[in-house]
Short mmCIF file of C-alpha atoms in Angstrom, two decimals:
data_model
loop_
_atom_site.label_atom_id
_atom_site.label_comp_id
_atom_site.label_asym_id
_atom_site.label_seq_id
_atom_site.Cartn_x
_atom_site.Cartn_y
_atom_site.Cartn_z
CA MET A 1 -29.67 -21.70 -191.66
CA GLU A 2 -31.19 -20.64 -195.00
CA GLY A 3 -28.95 -23.09 -196.81
CA VAL A 4 -30.12 -25.93 -194.60
CA HIS A 5 -33.76 -25.04 -195.26
CA ASP A 6 -33.15 -24.83 -199.00
CA THR A 7 -31.86 -28.41 -199.13
CA PRO A 8 -34.68 -30.88 -199.82
CA LEU A 9 -35.12 -33.72 -197.34
CA SER A 10 -34.65 -37.16 -198.89
CA VAL A 11 -37.71 -39.40 -198.49
CA VAL A 12 -38.49 -43.08 -198.76
CA VAL A 13 -42.20 -43.95 -199.09
CA VAL A 14 -43.11 -47.38 -197.75
CA GLY A 15 -46.39 -48.82 -198.99
CA LEU A 16 -48.07 -47.72 -202.22
CA GLY A 17 -51.73 -48.35 -201.53
CA GLN A 18 -54.36 -45.63 -201.46
CA MET A 19 -52.71 -43.57 -198.72
CA GLY A 20 -49.14 -44.38 -199.72
CA HIS A 21 -49.46 -43.14 -203.29
CA SER A 22 -51.36 -40.05 -202.04
CA HIS A 23 -48.50 -39.15 -199.71
CA ALA A 24 -45.93 -39.97 -202.38
CA LEU A 25 -47.60 -37.43 -204.67
CA ALA A 26 -47.46 -34.88 -201.83
CA TYR A 27 -43.69 -35.39 -201.46
CA HIS A 28 -43.21 -35.27 -205.23
CA GLN A 29 -44.97 -31.90 -205.46
CA ASN A 30 -43.27 -30.32 -202.43
CA ALA A 31 -39.93 -28.66 -203.17
CA GLY A 32 -38.88 -29.31 -199.57
CA TYR A 33 -38.68 -33.06 -200.24
CA LYS A 34 -36.90 -35.33 -202.68
CA ILE A 35 -38.10 -38.91 -203.07
CA ILE A 36 -35.16 -41.30 -203.31
CA GLY A 37 -37.08 -44.56 -203.22
CA LEU A 38 -40.41 -46.33 -202.95
CA VAL A 39 -40.98 -49.61 -201.13
CA SER A 40 -43.65 -52.03 -202.30
CA ARG A 41 -44.20 -55.76 -202.05
CA ASN A 42 -45.90 -55.51 -205.43
CA PRO A 43 -43.63 -53.50 -207.78
CA ALA A 44 -46.02 -54.16 -210.66
CA LYS A 45 -48.72 -52.14 -208.90
CA LYS A 46 -50.01 -49.37 -211.15
CA LEU A 47 -48.52 -46.01 -210.19
CA PRO A 48 -49.26 -42.46 -211.34
CA ASP A 49 -46.88 -41.57 -214.16
CA VAL A 50 -44.99 -39.00 -212.07
CA LEU A 51 -44.02 -41.70 -209.55
CA LYS A 52 -42.68 -44.16 -212.10
CA GLU A 53 -39.34 -42.35 -212.26
CA TYR A 54 -38.38 -43.41 -208.73
CA PRO A 55 -36.61 -46.68 -207.84
CA VAL A 56 -38.79 -49.30 -206.18
CA PHE A 57 -37.44 -51.60 -203.46
CA SER A 58 -39.04 -54.72 -202.03
CA THR A 59 -37.93 -54.28 -198.41
CA LEU A 60 -37.54 -51.47 -195.91
CA ASP A 61 -33.96 -52.53 -195.13
CA GLU A 62 -32.92 -51.92 -198.75
CA ALA A 63 -34.42 -48.43 -198.63
CA LEU A 64 -32.87 -47.58 -195.24
CA ALA A 65 -29.45 -48.30 -196.76
CA LEU A 66 -29.98 -45.08 -198.76
CA LYS A 67 -29.87 -43.12 -195.45
CA PRO A 68 -33.09 -41.14 -196.02
CA ASN A 69 -33.91 -38.06 -193.93
CA VAL A 70 -37.59 -39.10 -193.78
CA VAL A 71 -39.40 -42.43 -193.95
CA SER A 72 -43.13 -42.38 -194.73
CA ILE A 73 -44.93 -45.52 -193.51
CA ASN A 74 -48.24 -46.33 -195.20
CA THR A 75 -48.42 -50.09 -194.76
CA HIS A 76 -50.74 -52.44 -192.87
CA THR A 77 -51.17 -51.50 -189.22
CA ALA A 78 -49.35 -54.53 -187.84
CA THR A 79 -46.11 -53.28 -189.43
CA HIS A 80 -46.33 -49.66 -188.25
CA ALA A 81 -44.51 -49.97 -184.94
CA ASP A 82 -41.58 -52.09 -186.13
CA TYR A 83 -41.09 -50.04 -189.31
CA ALA A 84 -41.24 -46.72 -187.43
CA VAL A 85 -38.76 -47.87 -184.79
CA ALA A 86 -36.37 -49.24 -187.44
CA ALA A 87 -36.52 -45.99 -189.40
CA MET A 88 -35.85 -43.78 -186.37
CA GLU A 89 -33.05 -46.04 -185.17
CA ALA A 90 -31.52 -45.56 -188.63
CA GLY A 91 -31.63 -41.78 -188.15
CA ALA A 92 -34.77 -40.87 -190.12
CA HIS A 93 -37.72 -38.74 -189.11
CA VAL A 94 -41.02 -40.61 -189.55
CA PHE A 95 -44.50 -40.06 -190.88
CA VAL A 96 -46.75 -43.03 -190.11
CA GLU A 97 -50.37 -43.53 -191.02
CA LYS A 98 -52.94 -44.04 -188.28
CA PRO A 99 -53.43 -46.03 -186.16
CA LEU A 100 -49.92 -45.78 -184.76
CA ALA A 101 -49.89 -49.46 -183.74
CA VAL A 102 -52.17 -52.39 -182.94
CA THR A 103 -51.60 -52.11 -179.17
CA VAL A 104 -51.04 -49.24 -176.76
CA ALA A 105 -47.77 -50.82 -175.60
CA GLU A 106 -46.45 -50.86 -179.18
CA ALA A 107 -47.56 -47.26 -179.73
CA GLU A 108 -45.77 -46.18 -176.57
CA ARG A 109 -42.63 -47.99 -177.79
CA VAL A 110 -42.70 -45.93 -180.98
CA VAL A 111 -43.13 -42.66 -179.06
CA GLN A 112 -40.34 -43.56 -176.65
CA THR A 113 -38.04 -44.28 -179.61
CA ALA A 114 -38.82 -40.86 -181.10
CA GLN A 115 -38.00 -39.20 -177.79
CA ARG A 116 -34.78 -41.16 -177.29
CA THR A 117 -33.49 -40.66 -180.84
CA HIS A 118 -34.67 -37.04 -181.06
CA ARG A 119 -36.47 -37.79 -184.31
CA LYS A 120 -39.74 -36.17 -185.36
CA LEU A 121 -42.74 -38.49 -185.42
CA VAL A 122 -45.97 -37.39 -187.13
CA ILE A 123 -49.04 -39.63 -187.15
CA GLY A 124 -51.56 -39.36 -189.99
CA TYR A 125 -54.46 -37.65 -188.25
CA ILE A 126 -55.60 -35.98 -191.45
CA LEU A 127 -58.61 -34.20 -189.94
CA ARG A 128 -56.26 -32.07 -187.81
CA HIS A 129 -55.18 -30.37 -191.04
CA HIS A 130 -58.70 -29.77 -192.38
CA PRO A 131 -59.95 -26.17 -191.95
CA SER A 132 -63.59 -27.27 -192.00
CA TRP A 133 -63.05 -29.77 -189.20
CA LEU A 134 -61.14 -27.18 -187.19
CA GLU A 135 -64.15 -24.87 -187.55
CA PHE A 136 -66.47 -27.74 -186.54
CA ILE A 137 -64.44 -28.21 -183.33
CA LYS A 138 -64.42 -24.47 -182.65
CA GLN A 139 -68.19 -24.20 -183.02
CA ALA A 140 -68.81 -27.33 -180.92
CA ARG A 141 -66.71 -26.07 -178.02
CA GLN A 142 -68.98 -23.03 -177.67
CA LEU A 143 -72.02 -25.23 -176.98
CA GLY A 144 -71.00 -26.91 -173.72
CA PRO A 145 -69.88 -28.67 -171.66
CA PRO A 146 -71.33 -31.19 -171.34
CA TYR A 147 -71.55 -32.50 -174.88
CA VAL A 148 -73.32 -35.24 -176.79
CA MET A 149 -70.99 -36.26 -179.63
CA ARG A 150 -72.46 -38.49 -182.34
CA MET A 151 -70.22 -39.72 -185.13
CA ASN A 152 -69.93 -42.56 -187.60
CA LEU A 153 -68.24 -43.55 -190.84
CA ASN A 154 -69.83 -46.59 -192.47
CA GLN A 155 -68.52 -47.78 -195.82
CA ARG A 156 -70.35 -49.97 -198.33
CA SER A 157 -67.19 -51.49 -199.74
CA THR A 158 -67.27 -53.93 -202.65
CA GLY A 159 -64.71 -55.52 -204.93
CA GLU A 160 -61.17 -54.28 -204.34
CA ALA A 161 -62.25 -51.96 -201.51
CA TRP A 162 -63.88 -54.86 -199.64
CA GLY A 163 -60.72 -56.88 -200.19
CA ILE A 164 -58.66 -54.09 -198.61
CA HIS A 165 -61.02 -53.93 -195.64
CA LYS A 166 -60.84 -57.69 -195.10
CA ARG A 167 -57.04 -57.43 -195.13
CA LEU A 168 -57.17 -54.58 -192.60
CA LEU A 169 -59.33 -56.71 -190.30
CA GLU A 170 -56.54 -59.28 -190.13
CA ASP A 171 -54.54 -56.61 -188.26
CA VAL A 172 -57.03 -54.47 -186.35
CA LYS A 173 -59.87 -57.05 -185.96
CA ASN A 174 -62.47 -54.28 -185.66
CA PRO A 175 -63.14 -51.26 -187.94
CA VAL A 176 -63.61 -49.10 -184.83
CA ILE A 177 -59.86 -49.38 -184.17
CA ASP A 178 -58.78 -48.36 -187.67
CA CYS A 179 -61.19 -45.47 -188.26
CA GLY A 180 -62.26 -44.63 -184.72
CA VAL A 181 -58.97 -43.01 -183.72
CA HIS A 182 -59.82 -40.03 -185.97
CA TYR A 183 -63.16 -39.36 -184.34
CA ILE A 184 -62.13 -40.09 -180.77
CA ASP A 185 -59.37 -37.55 -181.40
CA ILE A 186 -62.05 -35.05 -182.50
CA MET A 187 -64.07 -35.74 -179.33
CA LEU A 188 -61.00 -35.21 -177.17
CA GLN A 189 -60.38 -31.86 -178.87
CA ILE A 190 -63.98 -30.79 -178.16
CA THR A 191 -64.08 -31.75 -174.49
CA ASP A 192 -61.07 -31.24 -172.23
CA SER A 193 -62.52 -33.77 -169.83
CA LYS A 194 -60.98 -37.12 -168.94
CA PRO A 195 -62.71 -40.21 -170.39
CA VAL A 196 -63.81 -42.48 -167.56
CA GLN A 197 -65.56 -45.44 -169.16
CA VAL A 198 -65.81 -47.10 -172.57
CA ARG A 199 -68.36 -49.59 -173.86
CA GLY A 200 -68.12 -51.45 -177.13
CA MET A 201 -70.07 -53.90 -179.24
CA GLY A 202 -69.61 -55.49 -182.63
CA LEU A 203 -70.81 -58.08 -185.12
CA ARG A 204 -69.41 -60.21 -187.92
CA LEU A 205 -71.84 -59.71 -190.81
CA SER A 206 -70.18 -61.77 -193.52
CA ASP A 207 -69.19 -65.40 -194.04
CA GLU A 208 -66.21 -64.06 -196.00
CA ILE A 209 -64.67 -63.12 -192.66
CA THR A 210 -63.56 -66.52 -191.47
CA SER A 211 -61.84 -65.61 -188.21
CA ASP A 212 -63.97 -65.59 -185.09
CA ASP A 213 -61.96 -62.71 -183.59
CA GLN A 214 -62.86 -60.28 -186.43
CA VAL A 215 -65.97 -58.12 -186.78
CA ASN A 216 -66.84 -55.85 -189.69
CA TYR A 217 -69.28 -53.70 -187.69
CA GLY A 218 -68.27 -51.98 -184.47
CA HIS A 219 -69.84 -49.44 -182.12
CA LEU A 220 -68.44 -47.66 -179.07
CA GLN A 221 -69.71 -45.36 -176.34
CA VAL A 222 -67.41 -43.25 -174.19
CA LEU A 223 -68.32 -41.42 -170.97
CA PHE A 224 -66.36 -38.38 -169.75
CA ALA A 225 -65.82 -37.00 -166.25
CA ASP A 226 -67.72 -33.77 -167.07
CA GLY A 227 -70.84 -35.75 -168.03
CA SER A 228 -70.20 -35.64 -171.77
CA VAL A 229 -70.99 -38.72 -173.84
CA GLY A 230 -69.81 -39.78 -177.27
CA TRP A 231 -70.63 -42.60 -179.64
CA TYR A 232 -69.01 -43.79 -182.82
CA GLU A 233 -69.80 -46.61 -185.23
CA ALA A 234 -67.99 -48.05 -188.23
CA GLY A 235 -69.03 -50.79 -190.61
CA TRP A 236 -67.34 -52.20 -193.71
CA GLY A 237 -68.63 -54.44 -196.46
CA PRO A 238 -71.18 -54.75 -199.28
CA MET A 239 -74.05 -55.18 -196.82
CA ILE A 240 -73.55 -51.80 -195.14
CA SER A 241 -76.39 -49.30 -195.55
CA GLU A 242 -75.68 -46.00 -197.29
CA THR A 243 -78.41 -44.30 -195.28
CA ALA A 244 -76.95 -41.99 -192.61
CA TYR A 245 -73.48 -43.40 -193.19
CA PHE A 246 -71.84 -40.07 -192.38
CA VAL A 247 -73.05 -38.56 -189.08
CA LYS A 248 -70.97 -35.82 -187.43
CA ASP A 249 -73.07 -34.06 -184.82
CA VAL A 250 -72.41 -32.37 -181.47
CA ILE A 251 -75.10 -31.20 -179.03
CA GLY A 252 -74.65 -29.07 -175.92
CA PRO A 253 -76.79 -26.97 -173.58
CA CYS A 254 -76.33 -23.98 -175.91
CA GLY A 255 -77.29 -25.73 -179.14
CA SER A 256 -75.83 -28.06 -181.77
CA VAL A 257 -73.50 -28.18 -184.75
CA SER A 258 -73.66 -30.70 -187.57
CA ILE A 259 -71.68 -31.42 -190.71
CA VAL A 260 -74.12 -31.33 -193.63
CA MET A 261 -73.08 -33.08 -196.82
CA SER A 262 -74.14 -31.78 -200.21
CA ASP A 263 -77.20 -33.35 -201.82
CA ASP A 264 -75.08 -34.99 -204.52
CA GLY A 265 -72.97 -36.80 -201.93
CA LYS A 266 -75.27 -38.07 -199.23
CA ASN A 267 -77.50 -41.11 -199.25
CA SER A 268 -77.27 -41.41 -203.02
CA GLY A 269 -76.86 -45.16 -203.07
CA ASN A 270 -74.05 -44.86 -205.61
CA GLY A 271 -71.14 -45.98 -203.47
CA SER A 272 -70.48 -42.58 -201.93
CA SER A 273 -69.67 -44.09 -198.54
CA ALA A 274 -66.58 -45.84 -199.97
CA ASN A 275 -65.28 -42.69 -201.70
CA VAL A 276 -62.20 -41.49 -199.82
CA ASN A 277 -63.02 -37.83 -200.55
CA SER A 278 -66.40 -38.19 -198.84
CA HIS A 279 -64.67 -39.26 -195.62
CA THR A 280 -63.29 -35.76 -195.02
CA LYS A 281 -65.63 -33.54 -197.05
CA THR A 282 -67.98 -31.33 -195.03
CA SER A 283 -69.73 -29.07 -197.61
CA SER A 284 -71.32 -26.95 -194.85
CA LEU A 285 -71.92 -26.70 -191.11
CA ARG A 286 -75.37 -26.21 -189.57
CA VAL A 287 -75.03 -24.28 -186.32
CA SER A 288 -78.06 -24.03 -184.02
CA THR A 289 -77.83 -21.87 -180.90
CA VAL A 290 -80.27 -21.47 -178.03
CA ALA A 291 -80.76 -18.15 -176.20
CA ASP A 292 -83.69 -17.21 -173.96
CA GLY A 293 -85.53 -20.31 -175.11
CA LYS A 294 -85.30 -19.33 -178.77
CA VAL A 295 -83.41 -21.29 -181.42
CA SER A 296 -81.38 -19.62 -184.15
CA ASP A 297 -80.08 -21.60 -187.12
CA ARG A 298 -77.36 -20.62 -189.56
CA MET A 299 -75.39 -22.39 -192.27
CA LEU A 300 -71.64 -21.94 -192.63
CA SER A 301 -70.40 -22.73 -196.13
CA MET A 302 -67.17 -24.69 -196.37
CA GLU A 303 -66.79 -23.91 -200.07
CA GLY A 304 -63.23 -24.27 -201.30
CA GLU A 305 -62.23 -26.82 -198.70
CA PRO A 306 -59.22 -29.02 -199.55
CA ASP A 307 -59.69 -32.43 -201.13
CA HIS A 308 -58.01 -35.66 -200.05
CA TYR A 309 -54.77 -34.99 -201.95
CA GLU A 310 -54.42 -31.44 -200.70
CA LEU A 311 -54.96 -32.67 -197.13
CA CYS A 312 -52.13 -35.18 -197.60
CA ALA A 313 -49.98 -32.31 -198.87
CA ARG A 314 -50.80 -30.32 -195.73
CA GLU A 315 -49.81 -33.23 -193.52
CA GLN A 316 -46.42 -33.48 -195.20
CA GLN A 317 -45.89 -29.72 -194.97
CA PHE A 318 -46.61 -30.00 -191.24
CA LEU A 319 -43.91 -32.68 -190.96
CA LEU A 320 -41.46 -30.55 -192.97
CA ASP A 321 -42.08 -27.53 -190.75
CA ALA A 322 -41.73 -29.63 -187.60
CA ILE A 323 -38.32 -30.88 -188.76
CA ARG A 324 -36.96 -27.55 -189.99
CA ASP A 325 -38.25 -25.53 -187.03
CA ASP A 326 -37.52 -28.27 -184.48
CA ARG A 327 -41.09 -28.17 -183.18
CA ASP A 328 -42.06 -30.03 -180.02
CA LEU A 329 -44.42 -32.86 -181.05
CA SER A 330 -44.87 -34.32 -177.55
CA GLN A 331 -48.57 -33.45 -177.38
CA HIS A 332 -49.18 -34.68 -180.92
CA MET A 333 -47.67 -38.07 -180.08
CA GLU A 334 -49.45 -38.33 -176.72
CA ASP A 335 -52.80 -37.58 -178.33
CA ALA A 336 -52.27 -40.39 -180.85
CA VAL A 337 -51.67 -42.87 -178.03
CA ARG A 338 -54.71 -41.59 -176.13
CA SER A 339 -57.15 -42.04 -178.99
CA LEU A 340 -55.76 -45.51 -179.65
CA ASP A 341 -56.18 -46.36 -175.96
CA ILE A 342 -59.91 -45.61 -176.11
CA VAL A 343 -60.70 -47.59 -179.28
CA ILE A 344 -58.75 -50.59 -177.98
CA ALA A 345 -60.68 -50.34 -174.71
CA ALA A 346 -63.90 -50.42 -176.75
CA ASP A 347 -62.76 -53.56 -178.56
CA ARG A 348 -61.87 -55.13 -175.21
CA SER A 349 -65.31 -54.20 -173.87
CA MET A 350 -66.93 -55.98 -176.81
CA ARG A 351 -64.88 -59.13 -176.31
CA GLU A 352 -65.32 -59.25 -172.53
CA ASN A 353 -68.97 -58.15 -172.62
CA ARG A 354 -68.50 -55.46 -169.99
CA ALA A 355 -67.79 -51.76 -169.61
CA VAL A 356 -64.09 -50.87 -169.33
CA ASP A 357 -63.04 -48.16 -166.89
CA ILE A 358 -60.25 -45.78 -167.92
CA THR A 359 -58.09 -45.70 -164.80
CA GLN A 360 -54.93 -44.12 -166.21
CA TRP A 361 -54.89 -40.94 -168.28
CA PRO A 362 -51.48 -39.24 -168.27
CA GLY A 363 -50.81 -35.56 -168.83
CA SER A 364 -53.12 -32.60 -169.18
CA ARG A 365 -54.81 -30.95 -172.13
CA PRO A 366 -54.41 -27.17 -172.12
CA GLY A 367 -56.28 -24.96 -174.62
CA ARG A 368 -56.82 -25.88 -178.27
CA SER A 369 -55.68 -24.74 -181.73
CA ARG A 370 -52.78 -27.08 -182.09
CA LYS A 371 -52.08 -29.99 -184.42
#
């Protein structure tokens, strides 16, 4: 078996935007992988010098003809399901960026294909590979239940970044769907309770968004069977405030835990909210505990935490280990569908102007510390 593990897995990277080129660099730097092709609709797109040595194809079909071991999908959300299914049907294991699909039915189709073809499917839930976020979850779970979970990620995007967000809205319609799956996934890891009801609202805040079914600000509330509540908001565009754009806070009967950004990163008005590194950076955790009516505060430094590129490298190492060790990814895939189910329910709530009850919630969630 050592010889098998010593042989690099051939990889095709589909999509060379922000996430695609980050993952391509991770494959390039990992001796367990060998890139055999890149797929881009825009071959002239500027690439890091180390990626220019690889052949670039204009379609997925051309790349699949190379018979890759792994296909990495980093394209617009509407293509995720079809590309993932095509890759697995061709015999490849798949990494696909979040969200897994634009509908729960499509996401379930992808998971069913992975199960039928016995291919590994890893979804890009990058926070599951972040040691600071794992510590945040660990600390939060000691405070309840029940929990109050308050989270947001607002981005003052301008220029090219605003253009990317407007393109994303053509697929997902609501920023809560694209970004919210991360933070719903965090909430589900904190509370083992079943979500019972979701409420959503949203607004279109720009005339540059011409479709009536798109909003660039979204907000959701989720209620859990154990009494826990969670809210999440996401806004995109040049009008978005940079005040309190990054709130990650959990409160329970025994206290609270909050992610505290460094002074040079928060509320600086310099475009920090659109910086991809700021979306995962924690800097430190403030943990407040209550005992005998007295409050004790302490700060946990997250110094040395990985940056965006290192987190992408960790995701791809996780995929490599899952393939080589034949790890069971059933829970990983189910969790991706579950978080998508909740954000889509929130979008439905917004459009139908009513609360949406969660009537079906398959499986169980045993103890934590898994990815």
